[in-house]
Amino acid sequence: MSITLARVELFHIAMPLLTPFETSFGVTTERRTVLVKAITRDGIVGWGEWAGDGPGYSYETEHTAWHILKDYVIPLAFRAPFEDPREATQRFRFVRGHHIAKAALEAALWDIAAQQAGMSLAAYLSSCTGHPVRSRVPVGVSIGLQPTPEALVERVAGFLAQGYQRIKIKIKPGRDVADAVAVRRAFPRVPLMVDANSAYTLADAAIFKQMDELELLMIEQPLGYDDIFDHSRLQPQLKTPICLDESIHSPDHARAAIALGACRIINIKQGRSGGLAHALAIHDLCAAASVPVWCGGMLESGIGRALNVAMAALPNFTLPGDLSASNRYYAEDLIDPPFTLEPDGTLRVPQQPGLGVCVVEQRVRRATLRHLAIEAGAV
Ligand code: MG
């Protein structure tokens, strides 16, 4: 069945976070993003969420996303029907970069295609790829920098009590080894990892060698945000696997990183990768190279989270993802019911058609700073 879009709406929204989130690039107190609502000629509604952050994370911001979607991606989407959401990659290729913006509209197409097929997105991905999918996915929690190592240990204890299966702590220069040692001492057997968000250089190798003694699951993105080569110099010096996150923008980047030995694990973010089709390709080439993957998070609302959970149901997502429950970040999610953590530290993969979650438009409108509706034929 083909997808003919009749209207696309953009919502620039702001959602207050329950607690501020600090990483090596700054403190976030509210999440600002752009939601895409795409409506087909026969009335099917699909949703997508721009999974980015501020310019400290990527050149893409909520404002560039608005511009690129409004002026380029949406007009391209109206140009002809889509026979398959995987055509979006090629259709939007004219726009170089701006992966997260393109992925937001592509996400809505996947939601629509799965609804047309009468399948949950996870089941639809299974039918597209031939892979089996799980009905629950293991989740970990990502914890921002805390004022002291003691405060961090306390926060970790709280999340473990909630049932999270894996703890990730953010680090930055001056707040690294001592924090990791404190958590490891307090919880000797907990699956633990650190995320540097590109805050170090190869000259800091000694810091990571100290962490090698802590039996971490992985060290995420220690070096430059667009680097692969220096990571390939660091990885052989460490027992601990390096996981690349920010550096992987496409299947080609993943292929290069694996061939160079720059990492042993990849964090797949479908937005940063240029959409779900690219993410599926990265999943498959990692599986072929015995490189496990996991699903990263961008503090998504339930809309982006539903897409992530469906993707993480694929078989090479063998490590717990940053797929926390709705109440990890938000007092009130945009979807109903919210994602909740199961007692065994998993999230249920939605089983209803499409994203499989109900978007509460009243809440979307309450969070909206700016709204735009573009009709096919108007561009
Ligand atoms: Mg990361």
Short mmCIF file of C-alpha atoms and ligand atoms in Angstrom, two decimals:
data_model
loop_
_atom_site.label_atom_id
_atom_site.label_comp_id
_atom_site.label_asym_id
_atom_site.label_seq_id
_atom_site.Cartn_x
_atom_site.Cartn_y
_atom_site.Cartn_z
CA MET A 1 0.00 0.00 0.00
CA SER A 2 1.41 3.39 -0.84
CA ILE A 3 1.52 6.48 1.38
CA THR A 4 0.15 9.70 -0.11
CA LEU A 5 0.53 12.57 2.33
CA ALA A 6 -2.22 15.20 2.40
CA ARG A 7 -0.96 17.35 5.28
CA VAL A 8 2.03 17.60 7.59
CA GLU A 9 1.95 19.52 10.85
CA LEU A 10 4.93 20.65 12.87
CA PHE A 11 4.82 21.32 16.62
CA HIS A 12 7.75 23.08 18.24
CA ILE A 13 7.37 22.00 21.84
CA ALA A 14 8.99 22.47 25.25
CA MET A 15 8.62 19.84 27.99
CA PRO A 16 9.99 20.56 31.49
CA LEU A 17 12.27 17.81 32.81
CA LEU A 18 11.55 16.47 36.29
CA THR A 19 15.21 16.98 37.22
CA PRO A 20 18.01 18.84 35.37
CA PHE A 21 20.23 16.56 33.25
CA GLU A 22 23.96 17.38 33.15
CA THR A 23 26.47 15.95 30.67
CA SER A 24 29.95 17.01 29.58
CA PHE A 25 28.32 19.57 27.27
CA GLY A 26 25.96 21.28 29.68
CA VAL A 27 22.79 21.21 31.77
CA THR A 28 19.33 20.61 30.29
CA THR A 29 16.28 21.72 32.30
CA GLU A 30 13.61 21.33 29.63
CA ARG A 31 13.50 19.35 26.47
CA ARG A 32 12.76 21.33 23.33
CA THR A 33 11.93 19.45 20.20
CA VAL A 34 9.84 19.34 17.04
CA LEU A 35 7.05 16.83 16.52
CA VAL A 36 5.90 15.82 13.04
CA LYS A 37 2.29 14.79 12.49
CA ALA A 38 1.74 13.44 8.98
CA ILE A 39 -1.74 12.75 7.67
CA THR A 40 -2.43 10.65 4.59
CA ARG A 41 -5.12 11.31 2.01
CA ASP A 42 -7.17 8.50 3.56
CA GLY A 43 -6.83 9.95 7.06
CA ILE A 44 -4.12 7.82 8.67
CA VAL A 45 -2.05 9.82 11.15
CA GLY A 46 1.64 9.13 11.76
CA TRP A 47 3.90 10.79 14.33
CA GLY A 48 7.63 11.42 14.44
CA GLU A 49 9.87 13.19 16.94
CA TRP A 50 13.03 15.13 16.22
CA ALA A 51 15.61 13.37 18.42
CA GLY A 52 18.22 16.08 18.81
CA ASP A 53 19.46 18.55 21.38
CA GLY A 54 21.20 21.94 21.32
CA PRO A 55 24.26 22.93 19.27
CA GLY A 56 26.51 21.43 21.99
CA TYR A 57 25.37 18.03 20.70
CA SER A 58 25.11 18.61 16.96
CA TYR A 59 24.82 21.45 14.43
CA GLU A 60 21.16 20.43 14.18
CA THR A 61 18.98 22.39 16.59
CA GLU A 62 15.20 22.56 16.93
CA HIS A 63 15.33 25.70 14.74
CA THR A 64 17.35 24.12 11.93
CA ALA A 65 15.01 21.12 12.08
CA TRP A 66 11.98 23.39 11.65
CA HIS A 67 13.58 25.14 8.69
CA ILE A 68 14.81 21.98 6.95
CA LEU A 69 11.51 20.17 7.44
CA LYS A 70 9.34 23.11 6.37
CA ASP A 71 11.36 24.29 3.40
CA TYR A 72 12.86 21.08 2.01
CA VAL A 73 11.84 17.74 3.50
CA ILE A 74 8.07 18.25 3.60
CA PRO A 75 7.92 19.58 -0.01
CA LEU A 76 9.96 16.53 -1.09
CA ALA A 77 7.59 14.25 0.82
CA PHE A 78 4.59 15.75 -1.03
CA ARG A 79 6.20 15.28 -4.44
CA ALA A 80 5.04 11.67 -4.94
CA PRO A 81 3.56 8.80 -2.92
CA PHE A 82 5.92 6.52 -0.98
CA GLU A 83 5.62 2.84 -1.79
CA ASP A 84 7.73 2.02 1.28
CA PRO A 85 9.12 4.17 4.13
CA ARG A 86 12.61 3.04 3.10
CA GLU A 87 12.28 5.26 0.02
CA ALA A 88 12.58 8.30 2.28
CA THR A 89 16.37 8.01 2.54
CA GLN A 90 16.76 8.38 -1.21
CA ARG A 91 14.01 10.99 -1.56
CA PHE A 92 15.52 13.27 1.08
CA ARG A 93 19.12 12.72 -0.04
CA PHE A 94 19.16 16.07 -1.81
CA VAL A 95 19.46 17.59 1.67
CA ARG A 96 22.97 16.85 2.88
CA GLY A 97 23.30 16.15 6.59
CA HIS A 98 20.34 17.20 8.77
CA HIS A 99 19.83 13.53 9.56
CA ILE A 100 17.76 14.10 12.67
CA ALA A 101 15.30 16.38 10.82
CA LYS A 102 14.91 13.93 7.94
CA ALA A 103 14.47 11.04 10.38
CA ALA A 104 11.60 12.83 12.14
CA LEU A 105 9.47 12.78 9.00
CA GLU A 106 10.66 9.29 8.07
CA ALA A 107 9.48 8.11 11.50
CA ALA A 108 5.94 9.28 10.74
CA LEU A 109 6.05 7.30 7.47
CA TRP A 110 7.04 4.13 9.35
CA ASP A 111 4.18 4.69 11.79
CA ILE A 112 1.75 5.05 8.86
CA ALA A 113 3.12 2.05 6.93
CA ALA A 114 2.82 -0.21 9.97
CA GLN A 115 -0.78 0.98 10.56
CA GLN A 116 -1.61 0.30 6.91
CA ALA A 117 -0.24 -3.23 7.35
CA GLY A 118 -2.28 -3.61 10.55
CA MET A 119 0.89 -4.39 12.48
CA SER A 120 2.78 -2.95 15.42
CA LEU A 121 5.92 -1.15 14.28
CA ALA A 122 8.05 -3.92 15.82
CA ALA A 123 6.11 -6.59 13.89
CA TYR A 124 6.36 -4.48 10.74
CA LEU A 125 10.14 -4.17 11.18
CA SER A 126 10.25 -7.93 11.60
CA SER A 127 8.34 -8.41 8.35
CA CYS A 128 10.67 -5.97 6.53
CA THR A 129 13.93 -7.43 7.81
CA GLY A 130 13.09 -11.11 8.35
CA HIS A 131 14.38 -10.84 11.93
CA PRO A 132 12.35 -12.06 14.90
CA VAL A 133 11.50 -9.35 17.44
CA ARG A 134 11.11 -9.49 21.21
CA SER A 135 7.99 -8.46 23.14
CA ARG A 136 9.99 -6.80 25.92
CA VAL A 137 13.29 -4.95 25.82
CA PRO A 138 15.82 -4.61 28.65
CA VAL A 139 16.43 -1.06 29.74
CA GLY A 140 19.20 0.81 31.47
CA VAL A 141 19.26 4.26 32.92
CA SER A 142 21.51 7.17 32.03
CA ILE A 143 22.44 9.37 34.97
CA GLY A 144 23.71 12.91 34.50
CA LEU A 145 26.63 14.39 36.45
CA GLN A 146 25.80 14.81 40.14
CA PRO A 147 27.26 17.35 42.59
CA THR A 148 29.45 14.73 44.36
CA PRO A 149 30.35 11.02 44.04
CA GLU A 150 28.26 10.38 47.18
CA ALA A 151 25.21 12.00 45.58
CA LEU A 152 25.83 9.90 42.48
CA VAL A 153 25.94 6.66 44.49
CA GLU A 154 22.67 7.62 46.14
CA ARG A 155 21.05 8.30 42.77
CA VAL A 156 22.32 4.97 41.39
CA ALA A 157 20.82 3.17 44.40
CA GLY A 158 17.45 4.78 43.67
CA PHE A 159 17.41 3.62 40.05
CA LEU A 160 18.56 0.10 40.94
CA ALA A 161 15.68 -0.10 43.41
CA GLN A 162 13.32 0.78 40.56
CA GLY A 163 14.63 -2.22 38.61
CA TYR A 164 16.88 -0.70 35.94
CA GLN A 165 19.21 -3.39 34.59
CA ARG A 166 22.21 -1.26 33.68
CA ILE A 167 23.66 1.96 35.03
CA LYS A 168 25.32 4.53 32.81
CA ILE A 169 27.02 7.54 34.33
CA LYS A 170 28.09 10.65 32.49
CA ILE A 171 31.71 11.72 32.94
CA LYS A 172 33.82 14.73 32.05
CA PRO A 173 37.45 15.71 32.78
CA GLY A 174 37.89 16.03 36.54
CA ARG A 175 34.71 14.05 37.17
CA ASP A 176 35.60 10.63 35.86
CA VAL A 177 37.69 7.99 37.64
CA ALA A 178 36.60 8.97 41.17
CA ASP A 179 32.91 8.88 40.18
CA ALA A 180 33.25 5.52 38.45
CA VAL A 181 35.26 4.04 41.36
CA ALA A 182 32.68 5.25 43.88
CA VAL A 183 29.82 3.57 42.00
CA ARG A 184 31.80 0.39 41.40
CA ARG A 185 32.77 0.14 45.11
CA ALA A 186 29.19 0.61 46.19
CA PHE A 187 27.80 -1.84 43.59
CA PRO A 188 30.53 -4.37 42.73
CA ARG A 189 28.42 -6.46 40.35
CA VAL A 190 26.09 -3.99 38.70
CA PRO A 191 26.43 -3.67 34.89
CA LEU A 192 28.06 -0.24 34.75
CA MET A 193 29.28 1.98 31.94
CA VAL A 194 30.49 5.54 31.46
CA ASP A 195 29.66 8.05 28.72
CA ALA A 196 32.16 10.84 28.03
CA ASN A 197 30.23 12.53 25.20
CA SER A 198 33.52 13.30 23.40
CA ALA A 199 35.11 15.22 26.27
CA TYR A 200 38.63 13.73 25.96
CA THR A 201 41.55 13.34 23.54
CA LEU A 202 43.99 10.52 22.86
CA ALA A 203 46.39 12.21 25.30
CA ASP A 204 43.96 11.19 28.08
CA ALA A 205 44.44 7.45 27.44
CA ALA A 206 45.82 7.00 30.98
CA ILE A 207 42.43 7.96 32.46
CA PHE A 208 40.71 5.20 30.52
CA LYS A 209 43.42 2.69 31.43
CA GLN A 210 42.62 3.43 35.11
CA MET A 211 38.98 2.67 34.35
CA ASP A 212 39.98 -0.60 32.73
CA GLU A 213 40.22 -2.08 36.24
CA LEU A 214 36.55 -1.39 36.99
CA GLU A 215 35.08 -4.05 34.70
CA LEU A 216 32.88 -1.57 32.91
CA LEU A 217 30.49 -2.82 30.25
CA MET A 218 31.90 -0.17 27.92
CA ILE A 219 33.31 3.34 27.65
CA GLU A 220 31.04 5.39 25.41
CA GLN A 221 32.38 8.00 22.98
CA PRO A 222 35.53 9.04 24.87
CA LEU A 223 37.10 11.04 22.00
CA GLY A 224 36.06 13.54 19.34
CA TYR A 225 32.40 13.68 18.29
CA ASP A 226 33.30 13.16 14.64
CA ASP A 227 36.38 10.99 15.19
CA ILE A 228 36.85 7.38 14.22
CA PHE A 229 40.62 7.21 13.70
CA ASP A 230 41.79 8.23 17.20
CA HIS A 231 39.30 5.79 18.70
CA SER A 232 40.99 3.10 16.61
CA ARG A 233 44.24 4.08 18.38
CA LEU A 234 42.65 4.01 21.83
CA GLN A 235 40.67 0.76 21.62
CA PRO A 236 43.72 -1.56 21.36
CA GLN A 237 45.14 0.01 24.55
CA LEU A 238 42.06 -1.02 26.56
CA LYS A 239 40.42 -4.26 27.67
CA THR A 240 37.10 -2.43 28.04
CA PRO A 241 35.09 -2.14 24.83
CA ILE A 242 34.71 1.33 23.38
CA CYS A 243 31.20 2.15 22.20
CA LEU A 244 30.80 4.79 19.51
CA ASP A 245 27.75 7.04 19.66
CA GLU A 246 28.21 10.59 18.27
CA SER A 247 30.67 9.43 15.56
CA ILE A 248 28.22 7.11 13.80
CA HIS A 249 26.05 9.07 11.36
CA SER A 250 25.49 6.41 8.71
CA PRO A 251 26.00 2.76 7.83
CA ASP A 252 29.26 3.83 6.14
CA HIS A 253 30.56 5.27 9.40
CA ALA A 254 29.68 2.06 11.20
CA ARG A 255 31.44 0.01 8.54
CA ALA A 256 34.57 2.18 8.79
CA ALA A 257 34.60 2.08 12.59
CA ILE A 258 34.33 -1.70 12.66
CA ALA A 259 36.98 -2.17 9.95
CA LEU A 260 39.40 0.14 11.79
CA GLY A 261 38.79 -1.53 15.15
CA ALA A 262 37.66 1.81 16.58
CA CYS A 263 34.96 0.23 18.76
CA ARG A 264 33.49 -3.10 19.82
CA ILE A 265 29.98 -1.82 20.45
CA ILE A 266 27.76 0.73 18.69
CA ASN A 267 25.01 2.88 20.17
CA ILE A 268 22.37 3.25 17.46
CA LYS A 269 20.32 6.42 17.50
CA GLN A 270 17.93 6.31 14.60
CA GLY A 271 17.74 10.11 14.30
CA ARG A 272 21.47 10.73 14.23
CA SER A 273 21.88 7.78 11.81
CA GLY A 274 19.53 9.42 9.30
CA GLY A 275 16.40 7.44 10.05
CA LEU A 276 15.15 3.98 10.84
CA ALA A 277 16.17 2.56 7.44
CA HIS A 278 19.79 3.52 8.12
CA ALA A 279 19.51 2.23 11.67
CA LEU A 280 18.34 -1.16 10.36
CA ALA A 281 21.33 -1.27 7.99
CA ILE A 282 23.71 -0.49 10.88
CA HIS A 283 22.01 -3.17 12.98
CA ASP A 284 22.58 -5.76 10.27
CA LEU A 285 26.18 -4.91 9.47
CA CYS A 286 27.06 -4.89 13.17
CA ALA A 287 25.37 -8.28 13.59
CA ALA A 288 27.45 -9.66 10.70
CA ALA A 289 30.63 -8.42 12.43
CA SER A 290 29.57 -9.72 15.90
CA VAL A 291 29.39 -6.14 17.21
CA PRO A 292 26.48 -5.81 19.65
CA VAL A 293 24.34 -2.69 19.52
CA TRP A 294 22.02 -0.88 21.89
CA CYS A 295 19.54 1.93 21.56
CA GLY A 296 20.61 5.35 22.80
CA GLY A 297 18.24 8.01 24.03
CA MET A 298 17.79 11.74 23.50
CA LEU A 299 15.35 12.33 26.38
CA GLU A 300 12.55 11.57 23.92
CA SER A 301 8.88 11.91 24.78
CA GLY A 302 6.80 8.77 24.49
CA ILE A 303 6.47 9.36 20.73
CA GLY A 304 10.18 8.99 20.01
CA ARG A 305 10.47 6.38 22.74
CA ALA A 306 7.84 4.15 21.09
CA LEU A 307 9.89 4.13 17.89
CA ASN A 308 13.08 3.36 19.84
CA VAL A 309 11.44 0.52 21.76
CA ALA A 310 10.20 -1.07 18.51
CA MET A 311 13.70 -0.80 17.00
CA ALA A 312 15.32 -2.20 20.15
CA ALA A 313 13.14 -5.31 19.81
CA LEU A 314 15.44 -6.44 16.94
CA PRO A 315 17.81 -9.29 17.83
CA ASN A 316 21.26 -7.60 17.76
CA PHE A 317 20.10 -5.06 20.36
CA THR A 318 21.59 -7.36 22.99
CA LEU A 319 22.60 -4.66 25.49
CA PRO A 320 20.07 -2.69 27.58
CA GLY A 321 19.14 0.63 25.95
CA ASP A 322 18.66 4.15 27.32
CA LEU A 323 14.94 3.52 27.11
CA SER A 324 13.81 4.57 30.54
CA ALA A 325 10.19 4.74 31.61
CA SER A 326 8.24 7.96 30.94
CA ASN A 327 8.49 9.01 34.60
CA ARG A 328 12.30 9.03 34.40
CA TYR A 329 12.17 12.44 32.73
CA TYR A 330 8.62 13.76 32.64
CA ALA A 331 5.77 14.36 35.07
CA GLU A 332 3.34 13.88 32.19
CA ASP A 333 4.30 12.16 28.94
CA LEU A 334 2.64 13.05 25.62
CA ILE A 335 1.27 9.53 25.29
CA ASP A 336 -1.22 7.49 27.22
CA PRO A 337 -0.64 5.11 28.85
CA PRO A 338 2.99 6.09 29.61
CA PHE A 339 5.88 3.64 29.34
CA THR A 340 6.39 1.96 32.71
CA LEU A 341 9.22 -0.21 33.92
CA GLU A 342 8.29 -3.86 34.41
CA PRO A 343 9.52 -5.52 37.62
CA ASP A 344 12.18 -7.39 35.61
CA GLY A 345 13.72 -4.15 34.31
CA THR A 346 12.15 -4.24 30.85
CA LEU A 347 9.72 -2.13 28.83
CA ARG A 348 6.90 -3.79 26.93
CA VAL A 349 7.07 -3.35 23.17
CA PRO A 350 3.73 -1.79 22.09
CA GLN A 351 1.54 -4.32 20.28
CA GLN A 352 -1.07 -1.99 18.76
CA PRO A 353 -0.74 -0.97 15.07
CA GLY A 354 1.95 1.58 14.23
CA LEU A 355 3.83 3.18 17.11
CA GLY A 356 1.17 1.53 19.23
CA VAL A 357 0.80 4.41 21.66
CA CYS A 358 -1.99 6.98 21.92
CA VAL A 359 -0.73 10.54 21.45
CA VAL A 360 -2.68 12.93 23.68
CA GLU A 361 -3.01 15.95 21.39
CA GLN A 362 -4.26 18.16 24.20
CA ARG A 363 -0.91 17.66 25.96
CA VAL A 364 0.99 18.26 22.72
CA ARG A 365 -0.85 21.55 22.26
CA ARG A 366 -0.21 22.55 25.87
CA ALA A 367 3.53 22.07 25.28
CA THR A 368 3.48 23.85 21.91
CA LEU A 369 5.45 27.05 21.34
CA ARG A 370 4.79 27.19 17.60
CA HIS A 371 2.57 25.22 15.21
CA LEU A 372 2.49 24.98 11.45
CA ALA A 373 0.26 22.98 9.09
CA ILE A 374 1.34 22.51 5.48
CA GLU A 375 -1.11 21.10 2.95
CA ALA A 376 -0.06 19.11 -0.10
CA GLY A 377 -0.53 21.38 -3.07
CA ALA A 378 0.39 24.46 -1.02
CA VAL A 379 4.10 23.96 -1.70
MG MG B 1 26.12 8.86 24.40
#
